[in-house]
Coordinates of C-alpha atoms in Angstrom, one line a residue:
Chain A
M12 CA 176.4 139.8 -1.0
S13 CA 174.5 136.7 -2.3
N14 CA 171.8 136.8 -4.9
K15 CA 169.4 136.2 -2.0
S16 CA 170.3 139.6 -0.6
L17 CA 167.5 141.5 1.1
Y18 CA 168.9 144.9 0.2
G19 CA 168.7 145.6 -3.5
E20 CA 169.9 149.1 -4.7
Q21 CA 166.3 150.2 -5.3
I22 CA 165.1 149.2 -1.9
I23 CA 168.0 151.1 -0.2
Y24 CA 167.3 154.1 -2.5
L25 CA 163.6 154.1 -1.7
S26 CA 164.2 153.7 2.0
K27 CA 166.2 156.9 1.9
H28 CA 164.1 158.8 -0.6
P29 CA 160.5 157.4 -0.1
K30 CA 157.8 158.6 -2.5
N31 CA 154.5 160.0 -1.3
F32 CA 156.0 160.5 2.2
R33 CA 153.5 163.1 3.4
P34 CA 150.0 163.4 5.0
I35 CA 146.9 163.9 2.9
E36 CA 144.7 166.7 4.0
G37 CA 141.1 165.6 4.1
A38 CA 141.9 161.9 3.5
D39 CA 138.9 159.6 3.2
Y40 CA 140.8 156.8 5.0
K41 CA 143.6 156.9 7.4
C42 CA 145.1 154.0 9.4
E43 CA 148.2 153.7 11.6
G44 CA 150.0 150.4 11.4
A45 CA 152.4 149.5 14.1
N46 CA 154.6 146.6 14.9
P47 CA 154.9 146.9 18.7
L48 CA 157.8 144.3 18.9
C49 CA 160.1 146.2 16.6
G50 CA 158.8 149.8 16.8
D51 CA 158.0 150.2 13.1
R52 CA 155.2 152.7 12.7
V53 CA 153.4 153.7 9.4
T54 CA 150.4 155.9 8.9
V55 CA 148.7 155.4 5.5
Y56 CA 146.4 158.0 4.0
V57 CA 144.0 157.4 1.1
K58 CA 141.9 159.8 -0.9
M59 CA 139.2 158.1 -3.0
K60 CA 137.4 159.1 -6.2
D61 CA 133.7 158.5 -6.6
D62 CA 134.2 155.5 -8.8
D63 CA 136.1 153.6 -6.1
T64 CA 139.5 154.5 -7.4
L65 CA 142.4 155.3 -5.0
D66 CA 143.0 158.8 -6.2
D67 CA 145.9 159.5 -3.8
V68 CA 147.8 157.3 -1.4
A69 CA 150.6 158.6 0.9
F70 CA 152.3 157.6 4.2
Q71 CA 154.3 158.8 7.1
G72 CA 156.2 157.0 9.8
S73 CA 159.5 155.5 10.7
G74 CA 160.9 152.0 10.4
C75 CA 163.5 149.8 8.9
A76 CA 164.6 150.1 5.2
I77 CA 162.3 147.2 4.2
C78 CA 159.3 148.8 5.8
M79 CA 160.0 152.3 4.4
A80 CA 160.8 151.0 0.8
S81 CA 157.7 148.8 0.9
A82 CA 155.4 151.7 2.0
S83 CA 156.9 153.8 -0.8
M84 CA 156.4 151.2 -3.5
M85 CA 152.9 150.4 -2.2
T86 CA 151.8 154.0 -2.6
T87 CA 153.0 154.2 -6.2
S88 CA 151.6 150.7 -7.0
V89 CA 148.1 151.2 -5.8
K90 CA 147.6 154.8 -6.8
G91 CA 145.0 155.0 -9.6
K92 CA 143.9 151.4 -9.0
K93 CA 140.3 150.4 -8.1
K94 CA 139.8 149.2 -4.5
V95 CA 139.4 145.6 -5.5
E96 CA 142.6 145.8 -7.6
A97 CA 144.5 147.2 -4.6
E98 CA 143.2 144.3 -2.5
Q99 CA 144.3 141.8 -5.1
L100 CA 147.7 143.4 -5.2
F101 CA 148.0 143.0 -1.4
E102 CA 147.1 139.4 -1.6
E103 CA 149.7 138.8 -4.3
F104 CA 152.3 140.8 -2.5
H105 CA 151.7 139.0 0.8
R106 CA 152.2 135.6 -1.0
L107 CA 155.3 137.0 -2.7
V108 CA 157.1 137.9 0.6
K109 CA 156.0 134.7 2.2
G110 CA 157.5 132.7 -0.7
E111 CA 154.2 131.4 -1.8
L112 CA 154.2 133.1 -5.2
N113 CA 157.0 132.6 -7.7
P114 CA 156.8 135.7 -10.0
A115 CA 158.7 133.8 -12.7
Q116 CA 156.2 131.0 -12.9
E117 CA 152.8 132.6 -12.0
T118 CA 150.9 135.4 -13.7
H119 CA 150.6 138.3 -11.4
H120 CA 150.1 142.1 -11.3
L121 CA 153.1 143.0 -9.0
G122 CA 155.3 144.9 -11.5
K123 CA 158.2 146.4 -9.7
L124 CA 156.9 145.1 -6.4
T125 CA 158.8 141.9 -7.2
M126 CA 161.9 143.7 -5.9
F127 CA 160.7 142.4 -2.5
E128 CA 160.9 138.8 -3.6
N129 CA 164.0 138.1 -1.5
V130 CA 162.1 139.0 1.7
S131 CA 160.8 135.5 1.6
H132 CA 164.3 134.2 2.5
Y133 CA 164.1 136.3 5.7
P134 CA 161.0 135.1 7.6
V135 CA 161.5 137.5 10.5
R136 CA 161.4 140.4 8.0
V137 CA 158.1 139.5 6.3
K138 CA 156.2 141.7 8.8
C139 CA 158.4 144.7 7.9
A140 CA 157.4 144.5 4.3
S141 CA 153.8 143.7 4.9
L142 CA 153.1 146.3 7.6
P143 CA 152.2 149.2 5.2
W144 CA 149.9 146.9 3.3
H145 CA 148.1 145.8 6.5
A146 CA 147.7 149.5 7.3
L147 CA 146.3 150.2 3.8
R148 CA 143.8 147.3 3.9
N149 CA 142.6 148.3 7.3
A150 CA 142.3 151.9 6.1
L151 CA 140.1 150.8 3.3
E152 CA 138.1 148.8 5.8
K153 CA 137.8 152.0 7.8
K154 CA 139.8 150.7 10.8
A155 CA 142.0 153.2 12.6
V156 CA 144.8 150.8 13.5
A157 CA 146.7 147.8 12.1
S158 CA 149.2 145.6 13.8
T159 CA 151.5 142.9 12.4
E160 CA 151.7 141.2 15.8
Chain B
M110 CA 199.5 134.0 23.1
I111 CA 201.3 132.5 26.1
A112 CA 203.6 135.5 26.5
Q113 CA 200.6 137.8 26.3
A114 CA 198.8 135.7 28.9
V115 CA 201.8 136.0 31.3
A116 CA 202.0 139.8 30.8
N117 CA 198.2 140.1 31.2
P118 CA 196.7 139.9 34.7
V119 CA 193.5 138.5 33.1
R120 CA 193.9 134.8 33.6
L121 CA 191.4 133.5 31.2
D122 CA 192.2 131.6 28.0
A123 CA 189.1 132.3 25.9
V124 CA 190.5 130.4 22.9
A125 CA 190.8 127.2 25.0
L126 CA 187.4 127.8 26.7
R127 CA 185.7 128.1 23.3
A128 CA 186.4 124.4 22.7
D129 CA 183.9 123.6 25.5
F130 CA 181.1 125.1 23.5
P131 CA 179.9 123.0 20.6
M132 CA 177.6 125.8 19.2
L133 CA 180.6 128.0 18.6
R134 CA 181.8 125.6 15.9
R135 CA 178.8 126.5 13.7
T136 CA 178.9 128.5 10.6
I137 CA 176.2 130.9 9.6
N138 CA 175.8 131.9 5.9
G139 CA 179.2 130.3 5.3
C140 CA 180.9 132.4 8.0
P141 CA 182.0 131.3 11.4
L142 CA 179.4 132.1 14.0
V143 CA 180.3 135.3 16.0
Y144 CA 177.8 135.1 18.8
L145 CA 177.3 138.5 20.4
D146 CA 173.8 138.0 21.8
N147 CA 174.8 136.8 25.2
A148 CA 172.6 139.3 27.1
A149 CA 169.7 137.5 25.5
T150 CA 171.0 134.0 26.2
S151 CA 174.3 132.3 26.5
Q152 CA 175.7 129.2 24.8
K153 CA 176.1 126.0 26.7
P154 CA 179.3 124.1 27.4
Q155 CA 179.4 120.4 26.6
V156 CA 179.5 119.5 30.3
V157 CA 176.0 120.9 30.8
I158 CA 174.6 119.1 27.8
D159 CA 176.3 115.9 28.9
R160 CA 175.1 116.2 32.5
M161 CA 171.5 116.6 31.5
Q162 CA 171.8 113.7 29.0
R163 CA 173.3 111.5 31.7
F164 CA 170.5 112.4 34.1
Y165 CA 167.9 111.4 31.5
T166 CA 169.6 108.3 30.3
E167 CA 171.0 106.8 33.6
E168 CA 169.5 108.6 36.6
Y169 CA 166.1 109.9 35.7
S170 CA 163.5 110.0 38.5
T171 CA 161.4 112.5 40.5
V172 CA 162.6 114.4 43.5
R173 CA 161.5 114.4 47.1
R174 CA 158.4 112.2 46.6
S175 CA 159.3 108.6 46.2
I176 CA 161.0 106.1 48.5
H177 CA 163.1 104.4 45.8
L178 CA 166.9 104.7 45.3
L179 CA 166.6 106.6 42.0
S180 CA 164.5 109.3 43.7
A181 CA 167.0 109.6 46.5
E182 CA 169.8 110.0 44.0
A183 CA 167.9 112.6 41.9
T184 CA 167.0 114.5 45.1
R185 CA 170.7 114.6 46.1
A186 CA 171.8 115.9 42.6
Y187 CA 168.9 118.4 42.6
E188 CA 169.8 119.7 46.1
E189 CA 173.5 119.9 45.2
T190 CA 172.6 122.7 42.7
R191 CA 171.1 124.6 45.6
R192 CA 174.4 124.4 47.4
T193 CA 176.3 125.5 44.3
A194 CA 173.9 128.5 43.8
A195 CA 174.3 129.4 47.5
R196 CA 178.1 129.3 47.1
L197 CA 177.9 131.4 43.9
L198 CA 175.9 134.1 45.6
N199 CA 177.5 133.6 49.0
A200 CA 174.1 133.0 50.5
P201 CA 174.2 132.2 54.2
E202 CA 171.9 129.1 54.0
T203 CA 170.9 126.8 51.1
R204 CA 167.2 127.1 52.1
Q205 CA 167.4 130.7 51.0
I206 CA 167.8 129.5 47.4
I207 CA 164.5 129.0 45.6
F208 CA 164.4 127.5 42.1
T209 CA 162.2 129.4 39.7
K210 CA 161.5 129.3 36.0
G211 CA 163.9 132.2 35.6
T212 CA 164.3 135.9 36.5
T213 CA 160.8 136.8 35.4
E214 CA 159.2 134.2 37.6
G215 CA 161.5 135.1 40.5
I216 CA 160.3 138.7 40.4
N217 CA 156.7 137.7 40.0
L218 CA 157.1 135.4 43.0
V219 CA 158.3 138.4 45.1
A220 CA 155.6 140.7 43.7
H221 CA 153.0 138.1 44.7
G222 CA 154.4 136.7 47.9
Y223 CA 155.7 140.0 49.3
G224 CA 153.7 142.5 47.4
R225 CA 150.2 141.0 47.9
K226 CA 150.9 140.6 51.6
F227 CA 152.7 143.9 52.5
V228 CA 151.7 146.5 49.9
R229 CA 148.5 148.5 50.5
E230 CA 146.6 151.3 48.9
G231 CA 148.7 154.5 48.8
D232 CA 152.0 152.6 49.2
E233 CA 154.9 153.1 46.8
I234 CA 157.3 150.8 44.9
I235 CA 160.5 152.2 43.4
I236 CA 162.1 150.9 40.3
S237 CA 164.6 152.5 37.9
A238 CA 164.1 154.0 34.5
T239 CA 166.4 151.4 32.9
E240 CA 164.5 148.3 34.0
H241 CA 163.8 145.3 31.8
H242 CA 160.0 144.8 31.4
A243 CA 160.4 141.8 33.8
N244 CA 161.2 144.2 36.6
L245 CA 158.6 146.7 35.6
V246 CA 155.4 145.0 34.6
P247 CA 155.0 142.8 37.7
W248 CA 155.2 145.9 39.9
Q249 CA 152.9 147.9 37.7
M250 CA 150.3 145.0 37.9
L251 CA 150.7 144.9 41.7
C252 CA 150.3 148.7 42.0
E253 CA 147.2 148.6 39.8
E254 CA 145.7 145.9 41.9
K255 CA 146.5 147.5 45.2
G256 CA 146.1 151.2 44.4
A257 CA 149.8 151.7 45.0
R258 CA 152.1 154.0 43.1
L259 CA 155.1 153.1 41.0
R260 CA 157.9 155.6 41.3
V261 CA 160.9 155.7 38.9
I262 CA 164.5 156.6 39.6
P263 CA 165.5 158.8 36.7
V264 CA 168.6 158.1 34.6
D265 CA 171.0 160.7 33.1
D266 CA 172.2 160.9 29.5
R267 CA 175.1 158.5 30.3
G268 CA 172.7 155.9 31.5
E269 CA 173.6 156.3 35.2
L270 CA 170.8 156.5 37.8
I271 CA 170.4 159.9 39.5
L272 CA 170.9 159.0 43.2
E273 CA 169.9 162.4 44.5
A274 CA 166.5 161.9 42.9
Y275 CA 166.3 158.4 44.3
E276 CA 166.9 159.7 47.8
K277 CA 164.0 162.1 47.4
L278 CA 161.8 159.2 46.2
L279 CA 162.3 157.2 49.4
N280 CA 159.7 157.9 52.0
D281 CA 157.5 156.1 54.7
R282 CA 155.1 154.9 52.0
T283 CA 157.9 153.1 50.1
K284 CA 157.4 149.3 50.5
L285 CA 160.1 148.0 48.2
V286 CA 162.9 149.1 45.8
A287 CA 163.4 146.8 42.8
V288 CA 166.4 147.6 40.6
G289 CA 168.5 145.8 38.0
H290 CA 172.1 145.1 38.9
V291 CA 173.2 145.7 35.3
S292 CA 171.0 147.3 32.6
N293 CA 170.3 144.9 29.8
A294 CA 169.7 147.7 27.3
L295 CA 172.6 150.1 28.2
G296 CA 175.1 147.9 30.1
T297 CA 175.2 150.3 33.1
I298 CA 176.4 148.6 36.4
H299 CA 174.1 150.3 38.8
P300 CA 175.4 151.3 42.3
V301 CA 173.2 148.7 44.0
E302 CA 175.3 148.8 47.2
E303 CA 174.4 152.5 47.6
I304 CA 170.8 152.0 46.6
I305 CA 170.4 149.2 49.2
R306 CA 172.2 151.2 51.9
L307 CA 169.9 154.2 51.4
A308 CA 166.7 152.0 51.4
H309 CA 167.8 150.1 54.4
A310 CA 168.4 153.4 56.3
Q311 CA 164.6 153.7 56.1
G312 CA 163.9 150.0 56.7
I313 CA 162.8 149.3 53.1
P314 CA 163.7 146.0 51.5
V315 CA 165.4 145.8 48.1
L316 CA 165.2 143.3 45.2
V317 CA 168.1 143.2 42.8
D318 CA 167.5 141.8 39.3
G319 CA 170.8 140.1 38.6
A320 CA 170.0 138.5 35.2
Q321 CA 172.8 140.5 33.5
A322 CA 175.2 140.4 36.5
A323 CA 175.3 137.0 38.1
P324 CA 176.9 135.3 35.0
H325 CA 179.4 138.0 34.5
M326 CA 180.8 139.2 37.8
P327 CA 181.2 138.0 41.4
V328 CA 178.0 138.6 43.4
D329 CA 178.0 138.5 47.2
V330 CA 174.4 138.9 48.5
Q331 CA 175.7 139.2 52.1
A332 CA 178.1 142.0 51.2
L333 CA 175.3 143.7 49.1
D334 CA 172.9 143.0 52.0
C335 CA 170.1 142.8 49.4
D336 CA 166.8 141.3 50.5
F337 CA 166.1 139.5 47.2
Y338 CA 168.4 138.6 44.3
V339 CA 167.2 136.9 41.1
F340 CA 168.9 135.5 38.0
S341 CA 168.2 133.1 35.1
G342 CA 170.0 129.9 34.4
H343 CA 170.0 130.2 30.6
K344 CA 172.0 133.4 30.6
A345 CA 174.6 131.7 32.8
C346 CA 175.5 128.8 30.5
G347 CA 172.7 126.7 32.0
P348 CA 169.5 125.4 30.5
T349 CA 166.3 127.4 29.8
G350 CA 163.3 127.1 32.2
V351 CA 165.3 127.4 35.4
G352 CA 166.4 130.3 37.6
V353 CA 167.3 131.3 41.1
L354 CA 165.7 133.5 43.7
Y355 CA 167.7 134.3 46.8
G356 CA 165.8 135.9 49.7
K357 CA 166.5 136.8 53.2
T358 CA 165.0 134.2 55.5
E359 CA 163.0 136.8 57.5
W360 CA 161.1 137.8 54.3
L361 CA 160.8 134.3 52.8
E362 CA 159.3 133.0 56.0
R363 CA 156.7 135.8 56.2
M364 CA 155.8 135.8 52.5
N365 CA 152.8 134.1 50.9
P366 CA 153.5 131.1 48.7
F367 CA 153.4 131.8 45.0
L368 CA 151.9 128.7 43.5
G369 CA 149.9 126.2 45.5
G370 CA 150.1 122.5 44.9
G371 CA 152.1 119.4 45.6
D372 CA 155.5 119.6 47.4
M373 CA 154.9 123.0 49.0
I374 CA 152.7 121.7 51.8
E375 CA 153.2 120.4 55.3
S376 CA 149.7 119.0 55.8
V377 CA 146.5 119.4 53.9
T378 CA 142.9 119.1 54.9
F379 CA 139.9 120.6 53.3
E380 CA 139.8 123.2 56.0
K381 CA 143.4 124.3 56.1
T382 CA 146.8 123.7 54.5
T383 CA 150.0 124.4 56.3
Y384 CA 153.0 125.1 54.2
A385 CA 156.3 123.3 53.9
P386 CA 159.4 125.0 55.4
L387 CA 161.8 126.9 53.1
P388 CA 162.7 126.5 50.4
H389 CA 160.0 124.0 49.4
K390 CA 157.2 126.4 50.3
F391 CA 158.0 128.2 47.0
E392 CA 158.5 125.1 44.8
A393 CA 155.1 123.7 44.1
G394 CA 154.7 120.9 41.7
T395 CA 157.4 118.7 40.0
P396 CA 160.2 121.1 39.3
P397 CA 162.4 121.1 36.1
I398 CA 164.7 118.5 37.6
A399 CA 167.1 117.9 34.7
E400 CA 167.3 121.7 34.2
V401 CA 168.2 122.3 37.9
I402 CA 170.8 119.6 37.8
G403 CA 172.2 121.1 34.5
L404 CA 172.2 124.5 36.1
G405 CA 174.4 123.2 38.9
T406 CA 176.9 122.0 36.3
A407 CA 176.8 125.4 34.6
L408 CA 177.3 127.3 37.8
D409 CA 180.2 125.0 38.7
Y410 CA 181.7 125.6 35.3
L411 CA 181.4 129.4 35.7
C412 CA 183.0 129.2 39.2
R413 CA 185.9 127.1 37.8
V414 CA 186.5 129.7 35.0
G415 CA 186.3 132.3 37.8
L416 CA 183.9 135.2 37.9
E417 CA 186.7 137.6 38.7
A418 CA 188.5 136.5 35.6
I419 CA 185.3 136.6 33.5
A420 CA 184.6 140.2 34.7
A421 CA 188.1 141.4 34.0
Y422 CA 188.3 139.7 30.6
E423 CA 184.9 141.0 29.5
Q424 CA 186.0 144.5 30.5
T425 CA 188.8 144.2 27.9
L426 CA 186.3 143.2 25.2
L427 CA 184.0 146.1 26.3
E428 CA 186.9 148.6 26.0
Q429 CA 188.0 147.2 22.6
A430 CA 184.4 147.2 21.2
T431 CA 183.7 150.7 22.4
A432 CA 186.8 152.0 20.8
R433 CA 186.2 150.1 17.6
L434 CA 182.6 151.2 17.1
L435 CA 183.3 154.8 18.0
A436 CA 186.0 154.9 15.4
I437 CA 183.3 154.3 12.7
P438 CA 181.7 157.6 11.5
G439 CA 177.9 157.7 12.1
V440 CA 177.9 155.2 15.0
R441 CA 176.6 156.4 18.4
I442 CA 176.8 154.3 21.6
L443 CA 173.8 154.6 24.0
G444 CA 174.9 154.0 27.5
T445 CA 178.3 155.6 28.4
A446 CA 178.2 155.0 32.1
R447 CA 181.5 155.0 34.0
R448 CA 180.8 151.4 35.3
K449 CA 179.6 149.2 32.5
A450 CA 179.2 145.5 31.8
A451 CA 180.2 144.2 28.4
I452 CA 177.0 145.3 26.6
V453 CA 177.2 147.8 23.8
S454 CA 174.0 149.3 22.6
F455 CA 174.4 151.4 19.5
V456 CA 172.6 153.2 16.6
V457 CA 173.9 154.1 13.2
D458 CA 172.9 157.3 11.3
G459 CA 170.5 156.4 8.5
I460 CA 170.4 152.6 9.1
H461 CA 167.6 151.1 11.2
P462 CA 168.8 148.6 13.9
H463 CA 166.9 145.8 12.2
D464 CA 168.7 146.4 8.9
I465 CA 172.0 146.3 10.8
G466 CA 170.9 143.0 12.5
T467 CA 170.1 141.4 9.1
L468 CA 173.3 142.7 7.5
L469 CA 175.5 141.5 10.3
D470 CA 173.7 138.1 10.3
Q471 CA 174.7 137.7 6.7
E472 CA 178.3 137.9 8.0
G473 CA 177.6 135.3 10.6
I474 CA 177.4 137.8 13.4
A475 CA 174.5 137.4 15.9
I476 CA 173.4 140.6 17.7
R477 CA 170.1 141.8 19.1
A478 CA 168.2 144.6 17.4
G479 CA 165.1 146.0 19.0
H480 CA 163.9 147.6 22.2
H481 CA 165.4 144.8 24.4
C482 CA 162.2 144.5 26.4
A483 CA 163.0 148.0 27.8
Q484 CA 160.7 150.3 25.9
P485 CA 160.9 153.2 28.5
V486 CA 164.7 153.2 28.0
M487 CA 164.3 153.6 24.2
T488 CA 161.8 156.4 24.8
R489 CA 164.2 158.1 27.2
Y490 CA 166.9 158.2 24.6
G491 CA 164.5 159.1 21.7
V492 CA 165.2 156.0 19.6
P493 CA 162.7 153.3 18.5
A494 CA 165.3 150.6 18.9
T495 CA 169.0 149.9 19.1
A496 CA 171.5 147.3 17.9
R497 CA 173.1 145.5 20.8
A498 CA 176.3 143.5 21.0
S499 CA 176.7 141.7 24.3
F500 CA 179.8 139.7 25.1
A501 CA 180.7 136.6 27.1
F502 CA 184.1 135.2 28.3
Y503 CA 184.2 132.9 25.2
N504 CA 184.2 135.9 22.8
L505 CA 187.5 136.9 21.2
P506 CA 189.2 140.2 20.3
S507 CA 189.0 138.9 16.7
E508 CA 185.2 138.8 17.0
V509 CA 185.1 142.4 18.1
E510 CA 187.1 143.2 15.0
A511 CA 184.7 141.2 12.8
L512 CA 181.8 143.2 14.3
G513 CA 183.5 146.5 13.4
A514 CA 184.4 145.3 9.9
A515 CA 180.9 144.0 9.2
L516 CA 179.4 147.2 10.5
E517 CA 181.6 149.2 8.1
K518 CA 180.4 147.0 5.3
A519 CA 176.8 147.5 6.2
I520 CA 177.3 151.3 6.2
A521 CA 178.9 151.0 2.8
I522 CA 175.9 149.1 1.4
F523 CA 173.6 151.8 2.6
G524 CA 175.8 154.4 0.9
G525 CA 177.8 155.6 3.9

């Protein structure tokens, strides 16, 4: 495998053992994201605190390894963050997977999310990584569905 | 190789034929291209590329409009493809061959020309559970517009249509049966002869979607007795943007034109237009001339290789691929019909088809991963998507082996 490989060990591990893979009873926000062309489907649940902090974030659904691992990493990354911080993280993540943010040269808040850097070498897979994030953003905007098509 | 060829009744030298296809010399990610996405589209032999280039550089002109020599020559070359297509399908007359943009347009043409004219509220149209969206959505649209009902021939777990159920669907409200010859998602060769016989017993016409069949096996529209047969050029070694509709004259004569415009008229006044005779009634506007001419070269090429030989050779690839994939633990093949074309749809435990697609691509192997424009088929088998390897006569046994090895490697990466 080349160093541009899409499938790092962590991504494969998380795709098989995703974190926060569960519904949230009484979630404040919920949004189903779907990619009708490939069948990936992710429902994101968010429980908020009064101070605009994402108290709990979880997801359910099915999809490829990139989508599942991305959803898992997203939930752990945004949990405990303020809404504006989560939105900023989405913006940075989106630029990362599109190859517009070089984590070695630019300051960012991505942390372990940089494991998805190589997605940028696979343009057709960008939507797999970004689907859970679209669902999260739409959930925070109180929309019921999100689509990457 | 020669000894093997003598012992083998399949008279087709795939190694030699590969030299005709420049794309097959490409490397992908440092590996030789293994092109197994032929059900999506086929590669083009040099003769087709050369023919189209020659037309554009030395012969280019319009068809059937102008008085000059170039136009006469272009018209002759264009019409020659109609004769070639008629020979390929064993159509009785060349005027029964209509050039379209492809299979999708051919089906839409019939849905419009036949459906709008003959289908009324309460009528029924029968399709099968394995149809490509191209042979589903146009009929659904027609039914919605007319208040007609779409009925579906069910499919069993192997991917074979349940003919007893089909017989029960046929009734005096049925206005058309539209079925695929070969399922693009499962590879099943449907018993279209029997489907047509049963429909005709009740006077119901049948359209056969031959997109996955015409490039891979001999097709005889007179022996089938189908009323319409459609296929695409780009899946048959020809260019994109061109396809063929064969129709029985009695229907084509009675049908409404599809598109109105230049070339499809006999005379036009502001009060009334009378339409041109077949086939021009259905070919409004300047057609894709170079593509039609290129298609003629492609169909000639297929005929020279021989569709009997192609079908027999591809069966050997199918058998080898089926055995190779089934020998890998965790691999399940969808579509295990007794009669199949060389299409193998499969899923792997714990690995999503898109991940398989990317991992195989890293080894230079091009397959399709997704729902194959047949979402109801995916729903029927309870999967969101499959991986699909589809073969052509220029594929080799060594490429089947490469597929198997790359799949084993992918499974290893995902921790078996």
